[in-house]
Tab-separated table of C-alpha atoms in Angstrom:
chain	number	residue	atom	x	y	z
A	871	UNK	CA	14.462	-0.865	22.026
A	872	UNK	CA	15.357	-2.570	18.748
A	873	UNK	CA	14.040	-5.905	20.038
A	874	UNK	CA	10.684	-4.273	20.880
A	875	UNK	CA	10.450	-2.750	17.406
A	876	UNK	CA	11.174	-6.142	15.819
A	877	UNK	CA	8.430	-7.755	17.924
A	878	UNK	CA	5.954	-5.037	16.961
A	879	UNK	CA	6.877	-5.461	13.294
A	880	UNK	CA	6.270	-9.216	13.562
A	881	UNK	CA	2.860	-8.647	15.158
A	882	UNK	CA	1.977	-6.192	12.368
A	883	UNK	CA	3.000	-8.746	9.708
A	884	UNK	CA	0.805	-11.434	11.284
A	885	UNK	CA	-2.214	-9.167	11.764
A	886	UNK	CA	-2.089	-7.929	8.193
A	887	UNK	CA	-2.077	-11.392	6.598
A	888	UNK	CA	-5.250	-11.252	4.469
A	889	UNK	CA	-6.558	-14.585	5.760
A	890	UNK	CA	-6.132	-13.457	9.364
A	891	UNK	CA	-7.851	-10.161	8.607
A	892	UNK	CA	-10.717	-12.077	6.980
A	893	UNK	CA	-11.035	-14.241	10.071
A	894	UNK	CA	-11.266	-11.178	12.324
A	895	UNK	CA	-13.957	-9.686	10.052
A	896	UNK	CA	-15.923	-12.956	10.000
A	897	UNK	CA	-15.763	-13.163	13.796
A	898	UNK	CA	-16.998	-9.587	14.130
A	899	UNK	CA	-19.866	-10.388	11.762
A	900	UNK	CA	-20.668	-13.501	13.813
A	901	UNK	CA	-20.816	-11.648	17.127
A	902	UNK	CA	-22.281	-8.303	16.057
A	903	UNK	CA	-24.218	-9.082	12.876
A	904	UNK	CA	-25.930	-12.367	13.658
A	905	UNK	CA	-28.383	-11.896	10.784
A	906	UNK	CA	-25.574	-12.177	8.210
A	907	UNK	CA	-25.248	-15.950	8.607
A	908	UNK	CA	-28.283	-18.220	8.468
A	909	UNK	CA	-26.631	-20.760	10.767
A	910	UNK	CA	-23.294	-21.922	12.157
A	911	UNK	CA	-22.568	-23.956	9.041
A	912	UNK	CA	-22.560	-20.801	6.919
A	913	UNK	CA	-20.084	-19.231	9.313
A	914	UNK	CA	-17.820	-22.293	9.293
A	915	UNK	CA	-17.886	-22.501	5.486
A	916	UNK	CA	-16.929	-18.818	5.272
A	917	UNK	CA	-14.037	-19.376	7.698
A	918	UNK	CA	-12.925	-22.445	5.737
A	919	UNK	CA	-13.064	-20.707	2.368
A	920	UNK	CA	-11.605	-17.336	3.353
A	921	UNK	CA	-9.182	-18.302	6.116
A	922	UNK	CA	-8.243	-21.973	6.383
A	923	UNK	CA	-7.707	-22.810	2.702
A	924	UNK	CA	-5.532	-19.731	1.993
A	925	UNK	CA	-3.463	-20.373	5.145
A	926	UNK	CA	-2.813	-23.966	4.050
A	927	UNK	CA	-0.591	-22.633	1.276
A	928	UNK	CA	2.231	-21.983	3.741
A	929	UNK	CA	2.608	-25.573	4.997
A	930	UNK	CA	2.163	-26.846	1.435
A	931	UNK	CA	4.980	-24.576	0.243
A	932	UNK	CA	7.385	-26.567	2.423
A	933	UNK	CA	6.087	-29.897	1.134
A	934	UNK	CA	6.505	-29.032	-2.558
A	935	UNK	CA	10.204	-28.971	-3.510
A	936	UNK	CA	9.661	-26.795	-6.596
A	937	UNK	CA	7.877	-24.128	-4.600
A	938	UNK	CA	10.356	-24.354	-1.733
A	939	UNK	CA	13.225	-23.768	-4.177
A	940	UNK	CA	11.585	-20.502	-5.300
A	941	UNK	CA	11.643	-19.147	-1.746
A	942	UNK	CA	9.278	-16.390	-0.695
A	943	UNK	CA	8.220	-15.678	-4.287
A	944	UNK	CA	7.037	-19.272	-4.606
A	945	UNK	CA	5.132	-18.992	-1.327
A	946	UNK	CA	3.326	-15.862	-2.505
A	947	UNK	CA	2.441	-17.470	-5.832
A	948	UNK	CA	1.075	-20.590	-4.115
A	949	UNK	CA	-0.845	-18.394	-1.639
A	950	UNK	CA	-2.580	-16.692	-4.559
A	951	UNK	CA	-3.613	-20.079	-5.994
A	952	UNK	CA	-4.915	-21.275	-2.624
A	953	UNK	CA	-6.803	-18.014	-2.113
A	954	UNK	CA	-8.463	-18.356	-5.509
A	955	UNK	CA	-9.383	-21.969	-4.689
A	956	UNK	CA	-10.858	-20.870	-1.361
A	957	UNK	CA	-12.941	-18.164	-3.049
A	958	UNK	CA	-14.247	-20.651	-5.629
A	959	UNK	CA	-15.103	-23.216	-2.948
A	960	UNK	CA	-16.837	-20.531	-0.875
A	961	UNK	CA	-18.835	-19.317	-3.830
C-alpha cells in the first residue's frame, strides 16, 4: 500500500511540473483549437519556449557546481531563470 502511494505521489509531482502542464495545454490547443496556431512552426516555438527551455534547467543544475552545492533551492532558482528566459524568447 505504501509503495502504491509513493508511486502516485511521484506521478503527481511529474504531472504538476509547470513545463509539463504547459506542454499538455499546448498539445490540447494543437489538437482541439487548430486556429490558435498559424502553422506548425508557431506550435514548435511555443513548445520550445514554454516547455523545453524551462526543463533544461534541471540538467544544467547538475553541470554547474555552484548550483549543485545549493541543492534543491539552487535548482528552483535556476528553473525560475530558465523559465523567464523561455518566456522572453517566446515573446
